[in-house]
Every structure is written in structure tokens, then in C-alpha cells.
Amino acid sequence: MKFAVTSKGDQKSNILSHKIRTYLQDFELEYDEDQPDIVVSVGGDGTLLYAFHRYRSRLDKTAFVGIHTGHLGFYADWVPEEIEKLVIAIAKTPYQTIEYPLLEVMIRYHHGGKEAWMLALNEATVKSVEGTMVMDVDIRGEHFERFRGDGLCVSTPSGSTAYNKALGGAILHPSIPAIQLAEMASINNKVFRTIGSPLILPSHHTCTLKPVSGPDFLVTVDHLTQLHKDVKAIQFRVATERVRFARFRPFPFWKRVHDSFISDERG
Ligand code: NAD
């Protein structure tokens, strides 16, 4: 089996990454940064997001596992004290994987240039470069509303505990193949109206944003931000690709939600 290790880059994560690499090589696993079967991410959720995008083209062949060197992460749920246990589990046991849904983002441009296609593990957000963002929101090809406000966030189920949660979105179990659309400070008064609630769309529905004012937007995909000019439409749907996490012990989603947001002690 071939493996790679990604590090957050701080001293603690680098030392730990080096240890993991040496231990796994001691077990005669091959280090292969380009074509790993398993990627061990050391740092936090941001490091795992980075690893996800680094290996995006081989998601069907690569499984991820995350260790956190800071606070408990959602994807990075192993602690540094457990690395010997983790290394033995990787080297000696045929591990199980669990799969989570992803978000597909497609951006079309007025000038007819090539469409941009992206995958998000957490979410994509769209904000205008200047002033209020005005967008027509179509759902499944039908006009739904005209949105005015700061922006819109479309998240995956596993990303529902990230930015989406801060916007008042629901937490969605990752066994549900769906995407969630959440508003960022919509303008609602007697003249302008949006639904005001987060919407959850199933895998056979699309959500398309069509600019009404100004064709330039800041689009984030997970930790990455890009300026897109001359945008005609941005379409979101549940991707056909999925992300795979290697599981060596049970750590149910709702327990992770509890430990991350309520308390990681019993009671
Ligand atoms: P960062 O360093 O600003 O960290 C963001 C925080 O989000 C970290 O505490 C991380 O552990 C947590 N996080 C990431 N994914 C999560 C998930 N799926 N569930 C629960 N918590 C999660 O940024 P970063 O590390 O580069 O991560 C980028 C992510 O930051 C984005 O994908 C977005 O979800 C999140 N973000 C959140 C807000 C907000 O909550 N207001 C604003 C911007 C970005």
C-alpha cells in the first residue's frame, strides 16, 4: 500500500508527520506523494481540505485520515498521542472507508470561454466584489427568488457544521446526499423578499445563480478564493464523485458534532 502525509507546516505538525512517515516505512509501506492509496493529514480541518484538493483527481483511489495538532477537528479527529495505534491500524488491518457527498460547482461565462468546474468538500460561497449581490436563484430550472444581500453559501452535509452553521443552516448527516443553500444577510422588507430559511436540495435537483447586477464575483471553494469575471451562471448540485475517509474505529457523526460543539467530556 502506498501512502502520503500532508502537514499543516508548523513545527508540531512537521515533527509528527515525519514520525508517521518513518513508522509507516518501517512497516514497509511505500511513500508515494503522487499516487497514494491513503493520505494522512496532520494539522487541522484546513490541512485536510488542502489534502482533499491536492488529490482531487484521484478521489476514487485515495482515502483520507486526519490527525489534529490543535483543537478537535471535524475531519481531523485523531490526536497525536494515538499515532502508534493509527500507524499499526493502517499497516496491519484492512481498513474500512466511509464515503461522504461532495458539492459540484460549475461556472459559465458570458464571453463563452471554458466553463470552470470545481468540487467542494465543505462549501462554496458567492459574494459580489462591490455592493449588494443581486442574483436570480433558480431551483431545478425554475425561477425561485431574486436574492439581494451579502452572498450565498452552498454546503455539503459534512460541511454543514462549518460556514453553513455560522449562517444558521441545519446540520445534515453525511449519509444524506444533498446540498444546502444558506443566505448571508439577505435584504428583506416590503420591496425585496427572499425565503429567509436555508434550503436543502436532493441529489437530482440543481440550484443555479444568475447575476442581475455586475458580472464579477468572489467565489470561495472551501479555503480557496477566486475572482470570477463576466459570470453568466453558477450551478450547484450534489457531485457524482464522493470523498472517502479511512475508518479504524467508530466515531459516529453525531458524536463528533457533540464533541466539537457541546463538550468533549461526558455529561
Ligand atoms: P480557518 O483557519 O479560518 O478555520 C475555520 C474553522 O472551521 C476551523 O476551526 C476548522 O476546524 C473549522 N472547520 C472546517 N471545516 C469544518 C467542518 N466541516 N465542520 C466543522 N468545522 C469545520 O479556515 P480553514 O482551516 O482554511 O478552513 C476553511 C473553512 O473555514 C471553510 O471551508 C469554511 O467552512 C470555514 N469558514 C467559516 C466561517 C464562519 O464560520 N463564519 C467563515 C469563513 C470560513
Tab-separated table of C-alpha atoms and ligand atoms in Angstrom:
chain	number	residue	atom	x	y	z
A	1	MET	CA	0.000	0.000	0.000
A	2	LYS	CA	1.226	3.484	-0.856
A	3	PHE	CA	0.784	6.461	1.440
A	4	ALA	CA	1.424	10.191	1.657
A	5	VAL	CA	1.480	12.580	4.603
A	6	THR	CA	0.425	16.240	4.439
A	7	SER	CA	1.357	18.655	7.198
A	8	LYS	CA	-0.082	21.993	8.285
A	9	GLY	CA	3.523	23.223	8.198
A	10	ASP	CA	4.004	24.236	11.826
A	11	GLN	CA	6.761	22.620	13.878
A	12	LYS	CA	4.492	20.253	15.840
A	13	SER	CA	2.727	19.003	12.702
A	14	ASN	CA	6.021	18.641	10.797
A	15	ILE	CA	7.628	16.559	13.556
A	16	LEU	CA	4.553	14.347	13.802
A	17	SER	CA	4.357	13.958	10.008
A	18	HIS	CA	7.986	12.890	9.889
A	19	LYS	CA	7.371	10.299	12.640
A	20	ILE	CA	4.330	8.867	10.864
A	21	ARG	CA	6.237	8.632	7.600
A	22	THR	CA	9.153	6.807	9.269
A	23	TYR	CA	6.884	4.435	11.227
A	24	LEU	CA	4.864	3.510	8.141
A	25	GLN	CA	8.043	2.951	6.115
A	26	ASP	CA	9.293	0.705	8.954
A	27	PHE	CA	6.204	-1.389	8.249
A	28	GLU	CA	7.351	-1.457	4.607
A	29	LEU	CA	4.632	0.778	3.263
A	30	GLU	CA	5.745	2.821	0.274
A	31	TYR	CA	5.766	6.631	0.443
A	32	ASP	CA	4.247	7.972	-2.774
A	33	GLU	CA	3.283	11.616	-2.802
A	34	ASP	CA	1.690	11.442	-6.251
A	35	GLN	CA	-0.389	8.275	-6.154
A	36	PRO	CA	-1.159	7.383	-2.550
A	37	ASP	CA	-3.850	4.903	-1.506
A	38	ILE	CA	-4.098	6.651	1.833
A	39	VAL	CA	-3.294	10.240	2.818
A	40	VAL	CA	-2.593	11.068	6.448
A	41	SER	CA	-3.299	14.738	7.093
A	42	VAL	CA	-1.597	16.273	10.130
A	43	GLY	CA	-2.780	19.657	11.407
A	44	GLY	CA	-6.472	20.506	11.364
A	45	ASP	CA	-9.541	20.590	9.158
A	46	GLY	CA	-7.829	23.186	6.948
A	47	THR	CA	-4.975	20.715	6.304
A	48	LEU	CA	-7.456	18.039	5.316
A	49	LEU	CA	-9.228	20.489	2.984
A	50	TYR	CA	-5.836	21.183	1.400
A	51	ALA	CA	-5.147	17.428	1.050
A	52	PHE	CA	-8.580	16.875	-0.477
A	53	HIS	CA	-7.874	19.475	-3.189
A	54	ARG	CA	-4.334	18.192	-3.722
A	55	TYR	CA	-5.660	14.676	-4.502
A	56	ARG	CA	-8.974	15.719	-6.077
A	57	SER	CA	-8.203	13.945	-9.335
A	58	ARG	CA	-7.892	10.532	-7.645
A	59	LEU	CA	-10.707	10.564	-5.084
A	60	ASP	CA	-11.838	7.087	-6.124
A	61	LYS	CA	-8.393	5.677	-5.338
A	62	THR	CA	-7.404	7.623	-2.228
A	63	ALA	CA	-8.764	7.542	1.326
A	64	PHE	CA	-8.076	10.259	3.900
A	65	VAL	CA	-7.440	10.211	7.623
A	66	GLY	CA	-6.854	13.311	9.759
A	67	ILE	CA	-4.862	13.974	12.938
A	68	HIS	CA	-5.321	17.271	14.752
A	69	THR	CA	-2.408	19.058	16.363
A	70	GLY	CA	-4.679	21.875	17.590
A	71	HIS	CA	-8.302	21.555	18.698
A	72	LEU	CA	-10.549	18.635	17.728
A	73	GLY	CA	-11.299	18.831	14.041
A	74	PHE	CA	-14.282	17.552	12.161
A	75	TYR	CA	-12.207	15.696	9.619
A	76	ALA	CA	-9.057	15.663	11.756
A	77	ASP	CA	-10.306	13.504	14.611
A	78	TRP	CA	-7.194	11.589	15.778
A	79	VAL	CA	-4.948	13.031	18.496
A	80	PRO	CA	-1.098	12.982	18.318
A	81	GLU	CA	-0.937	10.546	21.298
A	82	GLU	CA	-2.732	7.948	19.162
A	83	ILE	CA	-0.296	7.850	16.221
A	84	GLU	CA	1.322	4.491	17.129
A	85	LYS	CA	-2.158	2.948	17.265
A	86	LEU	CA	-3.078	4.608	13.982
A	87	VAL	CA	0.129	3.532	12.208
A	88	ILE	CA	-0.373	-0.105	13.275
A	89	ALA	CA	-4.006	0.051	12.159
A	90	ILE	CA	-3.008	1.445	8.732
A	91	ALA	CA	-0.210	-1.073	8.263
A	92	LYS	CA	-1.851	-4.200	9.677
A	93	THR	CA	-5.607	-4.041	9.175
A	94	PRO	CA	-7.682	-3.911	6.010
A	95	TYR	CA	-9.378	-0.629	6.814
A	96	GLN	CA	-12.966	0.307	6.079
A	97	THR	CA	-13.870	3.520	4.335
A	98	ILE	CA	-16.894	5.752	4.672
A	99	GLU	CA	-17.977	7.980	1.834
A	100	TYR	CA	-19.365	11.486	2.084
A	101	PRO	CA	-21.157	13.505	-0.624
A	102	LEU	CA	-19.446	16.452	-2.320
A	103	LEU	CA	-20.658	19.655	-3.974
A	104	GLU	CA	-20.163	20.259	-7.690
A	105	VAL	CA	-19.776	23.885	-8.793
A	106	MET	CA	-19.980	24.875	-12.449
A	107	ILE	CA	-19.385	28.469	-13.563
A	108	ARG	CA	-20.359	29.639	-17.044
A	109	TYR	CA	-19.128	32.915	-18.560
A	110	HIS	CA	-20.676	35.448	-20.957
A	111	HIS	CA	-17.665	35.518	-23.256
A	112	GLY	CA	-18.233	31.854	-23.994
A	113	GLY	CA	-14.912	30.774	-22.547
A	114	LYS	CA	-14.392	27.366	-20.998
A	115	GLU	CA	-16.622	26.651	-18.002
A	116	ALA	CA	-14.978	26.355	-14.598
A	117	TRP	CA	-15.718	23.099	-12.780
A	118	MET	CA	-14.918	22.598	-9.102
A	119	LEU	CA	-15.577	20.200	-6.242
A	120	ALA	CA	-16.038	21.308	-2.645
A	121	LEU	CA	-15.682	19.208	0.477
A	122	ASN	CA	-17.224	21.853	2.768
A	123	GLU	CA	-18.925	24.539	0.731
A	124	ALA	CA	-18.826	27.196	-1.949
A	125	THR	CA	-19.795	30.799	-1.312
A	126	VAL	CA	-20.592	33.570	-3.776
A	127	LYS	CA	-20.228	37.250	-2.897
A	128	SER	CA	-20.219	40.318	-5.082
A	129	VAL	CA	-16.986	42.239	-5.456
A	130	GLU	CA	-18.710	45.540	-4.779
A	131	GLY	CA	-22.059	46.443	-3.236
A	132	THR	CA	-25.116	44.266	-2.701
A	133	MET	CA	-25.159	40.971	-4.534
A	134	VAL	CA	-28.287	40.603	-6.658
A	135	MET	CA	-28.875	37.121	-8.068
A	136	ASP	CA	-31.794	35.279	-9.543
A	137	VAL	CA	-31.977	31.892	-7.879
A	138	ASP	CA	-33.332	29.034	-9.996
A	139	ILE	CA	-34.088	25.669	-8.491
A	140	ARG	CA	-34.381	22.716	-10.829
A	141	GLY	CA	-34.534	25.106	-13.782
A	142	GLU	CA	-37.438	27.168	-12.355
A	143	HIS	CA	-37.140	30.720	-11.036
A	144	PHE	CA	-37.373	30.625	-7.237
A	145	GLU	CA	-36.444	34.087	-5.964
A	146	ARG	CA	-34.375	37.198	-6.554
A	147	PHE	CA	-31.743	37.353	-3.805
A	148	ARG	CA	-30.320	40.643	-2.534
A	149	GLY	CA	-27.773	40.595	0.220
A	150	ASP	CA	-24.166	39.831	1.115
A	151	GLY	CA	-23.958	36.442	-0.556
A	152	LEU	CA	-24.998	32.804	-0.668
A	153	CYS	CA	-23.388	29.673	0.720
A	154	VAL	CA	-23.947	26.181	-0.670
A	155	SER	CA	-22.639	23.422	1.544
A	156	THR	CA	-22.186	19.665	1.614
A	157	PRO	CA	-23.558	17.601	4.510
A	158	SER	CA	-20.090	17.267	6.115
A	159	GLY	CA	-19.535	20.986	5.511
A	160	SER	CA	-22.851	21.827	7.167
A	161	THR	CA	-21.043	22.123	10.514
A	162	ALA	CA	-18.629	24.737	9.097
A	163	TYR	CA	-19.546	28.095	7.495
A	164	ASN	CA	-23.139	26.947	6.921
A	165	LYS	CA	-23.646	26.504	10.666
A	166	ALA	CA	-22.477	30.058	11.331
A	167	LEU	CA	-25.149	31.231	8.864
A	168	GLY	CA	-27.918	29.444	10.768
A	169	GLY	CA	-28.029	26.438	8.435
A	170	ALA	CA	-29.049	22.985	9.622
A	171	ILE	CA	-26.556	20.251	10.412
A	172	LEU	CA	-27.069	17.470	7.904
A	173	HIS	CA	-25.966	13.863	8.368
A	174	PRO	CA	-23.457	12.945	5.600
A	175	SER	CA	-25.414	9.815	4.706
A	176	ILE	CA	-27.933	12.192	3.062
A	177	PRO	CA	-26.818	13.043	-0.494
A	178	ALA	CA	-27.930	16.670	-0.514
A	179	ILE	CA	-26.703	20.259	-0.688
A	180	GLN	CA	-27.808	23.167	1.463
A	181	LEU	CA	-28.293	26.771	0.359
A	182	ALA	CA	-27.917	29.356	3.130
A	183	GLU	CA	-28.270	33.122	2.919
A	184	MET	CA	-25.765	35.717	4.040
A	185	ALA	CA	-27.588	38.788	5.329
A	186	SER	CA	-30.429	38.967	2.806
A	187	ILE	CA	-32.323	42.226	2.395
A	188	ASN	CA	-35.933	41.646	3.397
A	189	ASN	CA	-38.507	44.431	3.524
A	190	LYS	CA	-41.768	45.406	1.793
A	191	VAL	CA	-39.988	45.650	-1.539
A	192	PHE	CA	-37.463	42.822	-1.535
A	193	ARG	CA	-38.223	39.289	-0.388
A	194	THR	CA	-36.255	36.073	-0.075
A	195	ILE	CA	-37.284	32.826	1.535
A	196	GLY	CA	-35.088	33.567	4.576
A	197	SER	CA	-34.670	29.889	5.518
A	198	PRO	CA	-31.904	27.529	4.469
A	199	LEU	CA	-32.985	25.150	1.689
A	200	ILE	CA	-31.896	21.530	1.393
A	201	LEU	CA	-31.882	20.097	-2.121
A	202	PRO	CA	-31.758	16.392	-3.026
A	203	SER	CA	-29.208	14.950	-5.428
A	204	HIS	CA	-31.451	15.202	-8.521
A	205	HIS	CA	-32.060	18.965	-8.079
A	206	THR	CA	-29.788	21.800	-9.199
A	207	CYS	CA	-29.520	25.334	-7.902
A	208	THR	CA	-28.436	27.992	-10.407
A	209	LEU	CA	-27.492	31.579	-9.628
A	210	LYS	CA	-27.867	34.131	-12.435
A	211	PRO	CA	-26.329	37.570	-11.859
A	212	VAL	CA	-28.677	40.532	-12.067
A	213	SER	CA	-26.167	43.226	-11.115
A	214	GLY	CA	-22.485	43.226	-12.029
A	215	PRO	CA	-20.934	40.101	-13.568
A	216	ASP	CA	-17.883	39.821	-11.265
A	217	PHE	CA	-17.953	37.661	-8.131
A	218	LEU	CA	-15.745	36.303	-5.404
A	219	VAL	CA	-16.271	32.569	-5.260
A	220	THR	CA	-14.824	30.520	-2.437
A	221	VAL	CA	-14.486	26.767	-2.621
A	222	ASP	CA	-13.515	25.530	0.840
A	223	HIS	CA	-10.379	27.518	1.804
A	224	LEU	CA	-9.742	28.797	-1.754
A	225	THR	CA	-10.988	32.188	-3.013
A	226	GLN	CA	-11.051	33.257	-6.658
A	227	LEU	CA	-12.364	36.267	-8.543
A	228	HIS	CA	-14.590	35.228	-11.471
A	229	LYS	CA	-15.325	37.875	-14.102
A	230	ASP	CA	-18.095	38.064	-16.673
A	231	VAL	CA	-20.145	35.344	-14.954
A	232	LYS	CA	-23.313	34.178	-16.726
A	233	ALA	CA	-24.437	31.498	-14.277
A	234	ILE	CA	-23.189	29.411	-11.359
A	235	GLN	CA	-24.712	25.985	-10.952
A	236	PHE	CA	-24.559	23.744	-7.886
A	237	ARG	CA	-25.517	20.126	-7.385
A	238	VAL	CA	-24.518	17.020	-5.484
A	239	ALA	CA	-21.403	15.730	-7.252
A	240	THR	CA	-21.173	12.234	-8.667
A	241	GLU	CA	-17.731	11.998	-7.012
A	242	ARG	CA	-17.518	11.240	-3.292
A	243	VAL	CA	-14.748	11.583	-0.735
A	244	ARG	CA	-13.561	8.516	1.187
A	245	PHE	CA	-12.313	8.543	4.754
A	246	ALA	CA	-10.428	5.592	6.225
A	247	ARG	CA	-12.112	4.445	9.423
A	248	PHE	CA	-10.163	2.477	12.032
A	249	ARG	CA	-12.613	2.923	14.878
A	250	PRO	CA	-16.178	4.082	15.188
A	251	PHE	CA	-16.613	7.833	15.678
A	252	PRO	CA	-20.225	8.497	14.703
A	253	PHE	CA	-21.103	11.823	13.109
A	254	TRP	CA	-23.441	12.940	15.912
A	255	LYS	CA	-20.766	12.148	18.497
A	256	ARG	CA	-18.357	14.341	16.526
A	257	VAL	CA	-20.971	17.107	16.462
A	258	HIS	CA	-21.472	16.742	20.211
A	259	ASP	CA	-17.748	16.681	20.993
A	260	SER	CA	-17.000	19.644	18.716
A	261	PHE	CA	-19.816	21.955	19.746
A	262	ILE	CA	-21.224	20.837	23.102
A	263	SER	CA	-18.449	19.236	25.132
A	264	ASP	CA	-15.806	16.581	24.610
A	265	GLU	CA	-16.299	15.361	28.158
A	266	ARG	CA	-19.129	13.119	29.257
A	267	GLY	CA	-22.135	14.799	30.736
B	1	NAD	P1	-9.840	28.741	9.210
B	1	NAD	O1	-8.432	28.569	9.615
B	1	NAD	O2	-10.474	30.103	9.256
B	1	NAD	O3	-10.706	27.707	10.098
B	1	NAD	C1	-12.039	27.620	10.055
B	1	NAD	C2	-12.581	26.756	11.196
B	1	NAD	O4	-13.569	25.910	10.622
B	1	NAD	C3	-11.598	25.821	11.907
B	1	NAD	O5	-11.864	25.884	13.292
B	1	NAD	C4	-11.942	24.439	11.367
B	1	NAD	O6	-11.698	23.390	12.314
B	1	NAD	C5	-13.418	24.596	11.141
B	1	NAD	N1	-13.949	23.677	10.146
B	1	NAD	C6	-13.505	23.430	8.880
B	1	NAD	N2	-14.250	22.502	8.308
B	1	NAD	C7	-15.201	22.150	9.217
B	1	NAD	C8	-16.290	21.263	9.205
B	1	NAD	N3	-16.567	20.551	8.126
B	1	NAD	N4	-17.066	21.175	10.319
B	1	NAD	C9	-16.809	21.904	11.407
B	1	NAD	N5	-15.806	22.773	11.499
B	1	NAD	C10	-15.012	22.893	10.397
B	1	NAD	O7	-10.035	28.211	7.711
B	1	NAD	P2	-9.571	26.866	7.077
B	1	NAD	O8	-8.963	25.962	8.107
B	1	NAD	O9	-8.830	27.160	5.842
B	1	NAD	O10	-11.000	26.266	6.679
B	1	NAD	C11	-11.768	26.813	5.657
B	1	NAD	C12	-13.186	26.710	6.117
B	1	NAD	O11	-13.435	27.753	7.044
B	1	NAD	C13	-14.214	26.920	5.056
B	1	NAD	O12	-14.476	25.753	4.325
B	1	NAD	C14	-15.404	27.391	5.854
B	1	NAD	O13	-16.291	26.333	6.170
B	1	NAD	C15	-14.817	27.883	7.141
B	1	NAD	N6	-15.225	29.275	7.343
B	1	NAD	C16	-16.092	29.546	8.353
B	1	NAD	C17	-16.567	30.820	8.560
B	1	NAD	C18	-17.540	31.057	9.684
B	1	NAD	O14	-17.826	30.103	10.421
B	1	NAD	N7	-18.059	32.270	9.815
B	1	NAD	C19	-16.134	31.857	7.739
B	1	NAD	C20	-15.245	31.562	6.709
B	1	NAD	C21	-14.805	30.263	6.514
